[in-house]
């Protein structure tokens, strides 16, 4: 996620988040194509093509409406993902507080439970990003715990199961009563519910047909523009067409990017930052210290992942 101060004048010149580098080739192609069409119409053939700007105005309105629909669908997924991870931050604090305030449990067992909670957040992040969880879990878990979860498929699910099993042992040993068991088990269930919500977003993308239709329509519209504008606005046609094309193409890129909010691109959710927040806070609450994660790549300025 890009996080920087909004300065209206500087926004005109900032490259970060503008998709300019990604679109420079199609923009150059569109500019050159527009110039060729304009030059051919006005200097060689000198025959106006019977396409009026009104046609493009009507097409542009339809395209904008469809673009708005796809953008809303993509942002809904992005915002739902953010709400789920916000709930995860709260729920991990809640379940840790519930466990740490138990009177009949020794600190060693409480710390183990807290490690499972922290490992769950990192495992979920790696699962949603198709990454290996080995480095993160080795940092958090001890040797015995590593054998159970490191490198395992669906490690996050296995960790919630381990939390439930630990809770069941405490109940059988009369260290907690049935009401305490129920309250903490409900909190663990909320973690599983959040995981399922994230998996639903991850495994159910926006229908591919939307993207196909949107991309084709945008490119066809942009490459048809010079035929209708060449005889109307003259030599500025390539510049106007390139600007309109940049607007629509950049919106395309935004829709593509935020429709899968758990990735590692600049505008994706900062899952690493939220996992680090959870880890730091829960480690302090449970009086534990973990090694720093030295496997993270150096990020560009103003970008947090």
Coordinates of C-alpha atoms in Angstrom, one line a residue:
X1 CA 0.0 0.0 0.0
X2 CA 1.2 3.5 -0.9
X3 CA 1.1 5.8 2.1
X4 CA 2.2 9.4 1.6
X5 CA 1.0 12.9 2.3
X6 CA -1.4 14.3 -0.3
X7 CA 0.1 17.4 -1.8
X8 CA -2.1 18.5 -4.8
X9 CA 0.6 20.2 -6.8
X10 CA 3.1 17.4 -6.4
X11 CA 0.5 14.8 -7.3
X12 CA 0.8 16.1 -10.9
X13 CA 4.4 14.9 -11.2
X14 CA 4.5 11.8 -8.9
X15 CA 5.2 8.6 -10.8
X16 CA 4.5 6.3 -8.0
X17 CA 1.1 4.8 -8.2
X18 CA 0.4 6.4 -11.6
X19 CA 1.0 3.2 -13.7
X20 CA 2.9 5.4 -16.1
X21 CA 5.8 3.0 -16.5
X22 CA 3.5 0.1 -17.0
X23 CA 1.5 1.9 -19.7
X24 CA 4.2 3.8 -21.5
X25 CA 4.4 1.3 -24.4
X26 CA 0.6 1.1 -25.1
X27 CA 0.5 4.9 -24.7
X28 CA 3.3 5.4 -27.2
X29 CA 1.6 3.0 -29.7
X30 CA -1.7 4.8 -29.3
X31 CA 0.0 8.2 -29.8
X32 CA 1.8 7.1 -32.9
X33 CA -1.3 5.4 -34.3
X34 CA -3.3 8.6 -33.7
X35 CA -0.8 10.7 -35.4
X36 CA -0.7 8.5 -38.4
X37 CA -4.5 8.5 -38.7
X38 CA -4.6 12.3 -38.3
X39 CA -1.9 12.8 -40.9
X40 CA -3.5 10.4 -43.4
X41 CA -6.9 12.1 -43.0
X42 CA -5.7 15.7 -43.3
X43 CA -2.7 15.5 -45.6
X44 CA -3.0 12.4 -47.8
X45 CA -6.5 11.2 -48.3
X46 CA -8.2 14.4 -47.3
X47 CA -11.4 12.6 -46.9
X48 CA -13.2 13.0 -43.6
X49 CA -14.4 9.8 -42.0
X50 CA -18.1 10.0 -41.2
X51 CA -17.8 9.4 -37.5
X52 CA -18.8 12.3 -35.4
X53 CA -17.6 13.1 -31.9
X54 CA -21.2 12.5 -30.7
X55 CA -20.8 8.8 -31.4
X56 CA -17.7 8.7 -29.1
X57 CA -19.6 10.7 -26.4
X58 CA -22.3 8.1 -26.3
X59 CA -19.8 5.2 -26.3
X60 CA -17.8 7.0 -23.6
X61 CA -20.8 7.3 -21.3
X62 CA -21.5 3.6 -21.7
X63 CA -17.9 2.7 -21.1
X64 CA -17.7 5.0 -18.1
X65 CA -20.8 3.3 -16.5
X66 CA -19.4 -0.2 -17.1
X67 CA -16.0 0.9 -15.8
X68 CA -17.6 2.3 -12.7
X69 CA -19.4 -1.0 -12.1
X70 CA -16.1 -3.0 -12.4
X71 CA -14.3 -0.4 -10.2
X72 CA -16.9 -0.7 -7.5
X73 CA -16.8 -4.5 -7.6
X74 CA -13.0 -4.4 -7.2
X75 CA -13.0 -1.9 -4.4
X76 CA -15.7 -3.8 -2.5
X77 CA -13.4 -6.8 -2.5
X78 CA -10.4 -4.6 -1.4
X79 CA -12.4 -2.9 1.4
X80 CA -13.9 -6.2 2.6
X81 CA -10.4 -7.6 2.8
X82 CA -9.3 -4.6 4.9
X83 CA -12.3 -5.1 7.2
X84 CA -11.5 -8.7 7.7
X85 CA -7.9 -8.0 8.6
X86 CA -9.0 -5.1 10.9
X87 CA -11.2 -7.7 12.6
X88 CA -8.2 -10.1 12.8
X89 CA -6.1 -7.4 14.6
X90 CA -8.9 -6.9 17.1
X91 CA -9.7 -10.6 17.6
X92 CA -6.1 -11.6 18.1
X93 CA -5.8 -9.0 20.9
X94 CA -9.1 -10.2 22.4
X95 CA -8.3 -13.9 22.5
X96 CA -4.8 -13.2 23.9
X97 CA -6.3 -11.0 26.6
X98 CA -8.8 -13.7 27.5
X99 CA -6.0 -16.3 27.8
X100 CA -3.5 -14.1 29.7
X101 CA -6.0 -13.2 32.3
X102 CA -6.8 -16.8 33.2
X103 CA -5.7 -17.5 36.8
X104 CA -5.0 -21.2 36.9
X105 CA -2.8 -21.4 33.8
X106 CA 1.0 -21.0 34.1
X107 CA 2.8 -18.4 32.1
X108 CA 4.6 -21.0 29.9
X109 CA 1.3 -22.4 28.6
X110 CA -0.1 -18.9 28.1
X111 CA 3.0 -18.0 26.1
X112 CA 2.6 -21.1 23.9
X113 CA -1.0 -20.2 23.2
X114 CA 0.1 -16.7 22.2
X115 CA 2.7 -18.0 19.9
X116 CA 0.0 -20.1 18.1
X117 CA -2.1 -16.9 17.7
X118 CA 0.9 -15.0 16.2
X119 CA 1.8 -17.9 14.0
X120 CA -1.8 -18.0 12.8
X121 CA -1.7 -14.5 11.5
X122 CA 1.6 -15.0 9.6
X123 CA 0.4 -18.3 8.2
X124 CA -2.7 -16.7 6.9
X125 CA -0.7 -14.0 5.2
X126 CA 1.6 -16.5 3.5
X127 CA -1.4 -18.6 2.5
X128 CA -3.1 -15.6 0.8
X129 CA 0.1 -14.6 -1.0
X130 CA 1.1 -18.1 -2.0
X131 CA 4.3 -17.9 0.0
X132 CA 6.3 -20.4 2.1
X133 CA 5.6 -19.9 5.8
X134 CA 8.8 -21.6 7.0
X135 CA 10.9 -18.5 7.9
X136 CA 8.1 -16.8 9.8
X137 CA 7.0 -19.9 11.8
X138 CA 10.6 -20.8 12.7
X139 CA 11.0 -17.3 14.2
X140 CA 7.8 -17.7 16.3
X141 CA 7.5 -21.3 17.3
X142 CA 9.8 -23.5 19.4
X143 CA 11.3 -26.7 18.0
X144 CA 8.4 -29.0 19.0
X145 CA 5.8 -26.7 17.6
X146 CA 7.8 -26.2 14.4
X147 CA 7.5 -29.9 13.6
X148 CA 3.7 -29.7 13.7
X149 CA 3.2 -26.6 11.5
X150 CA 6.2 -25.6 9.4
X151 CA 5.8 -26.5 5.8
X152 CA 2.3 -27.9 6.4
X153 CA -0.5 -27.1 4.0
X154 CA -3.3 -25.2 5.6
X155 CA -1.1 -24.3 8.5
X156 CA -3.5 -21.5 9.6
X157 CA -6.3 -24.1 10.0
X158 CA -4.0 -26.5 11.8
X159 CA -3.1 -23.7 14.2
X160 CA -6.7 -22.9 15.1
X161 CA -7.2 -26.6 15.7
X162 CA -4.1 -26.6 18.0
X163 CA -5.6 -23.7 19.9
X164 CA -8.8 -25.6 20.4
X165 CA -7.0 -28.7 21.5
X166 CA -5.0 -26.7 24.1
X167 CA -8.3 -25.2 25.4
X168 CA -9.8 -28.6 25.6
X169 CA -6.9 -29.9 27.7
X170 CA -7.3 -27.0 30.1
X171 CA -11.0 -27.8 30.5
X172 CA -10.3 -31.5 31.1
X173 CA -7.7 -30.5 33.7
X174 CA -10.2 -28.2 35.5
X175 CA -7.9 -25.2 34.9
X176 CA -10.8 -23.4 33.3
X177 CA -14.6 -23.7 33.6
X178 CA -17.1 -24.3 30.9
X179 CA -18.0 -20.6 30.6
X180 CA -14.4 -19.6 30.1
X181 CA -13.9 -22.4 27.6
X182 CA -17.0 -21.3 25.6
X183 CA -15.9 -17.6 25.5
X184 CA -12.4 -18.4 24.3
X185 CA -13.5 -21.0 21.9
X186 CA -15.9 -18.5 20.4
X187 CA -12.9 -16.2 19.9
X188 CA -11.0 -19.0 18.2
X189 CA -14.1 -19.5 16.0
X190 CA -14.0 -15.9 15.0
X191 CA -10.4 -16.3 13.8
X192 CA -11.5 -19.3 11.7
X193 CA -14.4 -17.1 10.4
X194 CA -12.0 -14.4 9.3
X195 CA -9.8 -16.9 7.6
X196 CA -12.8 -18.3 5.7
X197 CA -13.7 -14.7 4.6
X198 CA -10.2 -14.1 3.3
X199 CA -10.2 -17.4 1.4
X200 CA -13.5 -16.6 -0.1
X201 CA -12.1 -13.3 -1.6
X202 CA -8.9 -15.1 -2.6
X203 CA -10.5 -18.1 -4.3
X204 CA -13.4 -16.2 -6.0
X205 CA -12.0 -13.6 -8.3
X206 CA -14.1 -11.1 -10.3
X207 CA -15.6 -13.0 -13.2
X208 CA -12.9 -13.1 -16.0
X209 CA -15.5 -12.1 -18.6
X210 CA -15.8 -8.7 -17.0
X211 CA -12.0 -8.1 -17.5
X212 CA -12.0 -9.4 -21.0
X213 CA -14.9 -7.2 -22.1
X214 CA -13.6 -4.2 -20.2
X215 CA -10.1 -4.4 -21.7
X216 CA -11.3 -5.0 -25.2
X217 CA -13.8 -2.2 -25.0
X218 CA -11.3 0.3 -23.6
X219 CA -8.6 -0.5 -26.3
X220 CA -11.1 -0.5 -29.2
X221 CA -12.6 2.8 -28.0
X222 CA -9.1 4.4 -27.6
X223 CA -7.9 3.2 -31.0
X224 CA -11.1 4.4 -32.7
X225 CA -10.9 7.9 -31.3
X226 CA -8.5 9.4 -33.8
X227 CA -10.9 8.4 -36.7
X228 CA -13.5 10.7 -35.2
X229 CA -11.3 13.5 -33.8
X230 CA -8.7 13.9 -36.5
X231 CA -10.8 16.3 -38.7
X232 CA -12.3 18.1 -35.7
X233 CA -9.4 19.1 -33.4
X234 CA -6.5 18.8 -35.8
X235 CA -2.9 18.3 -34.7
X236 CA -3.8 18.0 -31.0
X237 CA -5.6 14.7 -31.8
X238 CA -2.6 12.4 -30.7
X239 CA -2.3 14.3 -27.4
X240 CA -6.0 14.2 -26.6
X241 CA -6.3 10.5 -27.5
X242 CA -3.2 9.6 -25.5
X243 CA -4.6 11.4 -22.5
X244 CA -8.1 9.7 -22.8
X245 CA -6.3 6.4 -23.3
X246 CA -4.1 6.9 -20.2
X247 CA -7.2 7.6 -18.1
X248 CA -9.1 4.5 -19.1
X249 CA -6.0 2.2 -19.2
X250 CA -4.9 3.3 -15.8
X251 CA -8.3 2.6 -14.4
X252 CA -8.1 -0.8 -15.9
X253 CA -4.9 -1.4 -14.0
X254 CA -6.4 -0.2 -10.8
X255 CA -9.3 -2.6 -11.1
X256 CA -7.0 -5.5 -11.9
X257 CA -4.8 -4.7 -9.0
X258 CA -7.2 -4.1 -6.1
X259 CA -9.6 -6.9 -7.1
X260 CA -7.1 -9.3 -5.5
X261 CA -6.2 -7.2 -2.4
X262 CA -3.8 -9.7 -0.7
X263 CA -0.9 -9.5 -3.1
X264 CA 2.4 -7.7 -2.9
X265 CA 1.9 -4.9 -5.4
X266 CA 2.0 -1.2 -4.3
X267 CA -1.7 -0.9 -3.9
X268 CA -2.4 -4.1 -2.1
X269 CA -3.2 -4.4 1.6
X270 CA -0.3 -4.0 4.0
X271 CA -0.5 -7.5 5.5
X272 CA 3.1 -7.6 6.6
X273 CA 2.6 -4.4 8.6
X274 CA -0.6 -5.7 10.2
X275 CA 1.1 -9.0 11.1
X276 CA 4.1 -7.1 12.6
X277 CA 1.7 -5.0 14.6
X278 CA 0.0 -8.1 16.0
X279 CA 3.3 -9.8 16.7
X280 CA 4.8 -6.8 18.5
X281 CA 1.7 -6.2 20.7
X282 CA 1.1 -9.8 21.6
X283 CA 4.7 -10.5 22.3
X284 CA 4.8 -7.6 24.7
X285 CA 1.6 -8.7 26.4
X286 CA 3.0 -12.2 26.9
X287 CA 6.5 -11.1 27.8
X288 CA 8.2 -12.8 24.8
X289 CA 10.9 -11.7 22.4
X290 CA 11.1 -12.9 18.8
X291 CA 13.9 -12.6 16.2
X292 CA 13.4 -9.9 13.6
X293 CA 12.3 -11.0 10.1
X294 CA 15.4 -10.4 7.9
X295 CA 13.9 -12.1 4.9
X296 CA 11.8 -9.1 3.8
X297 CA 12.9 -7.3 0.7
X298 CA 13.6 -3.6 0.7
X299 CA 10.5 -1.7 -0.3
X300 CA 10.3 1.6 -2.3
X301 CA 9.8 4.8 -0.3
X302 CA 6.2 5.3 0.9
X303 CA 5.2 1.6 0.2
X304 CA 4.2 -0.7 3.0
X305 CA 3.2 -4.3 2.5

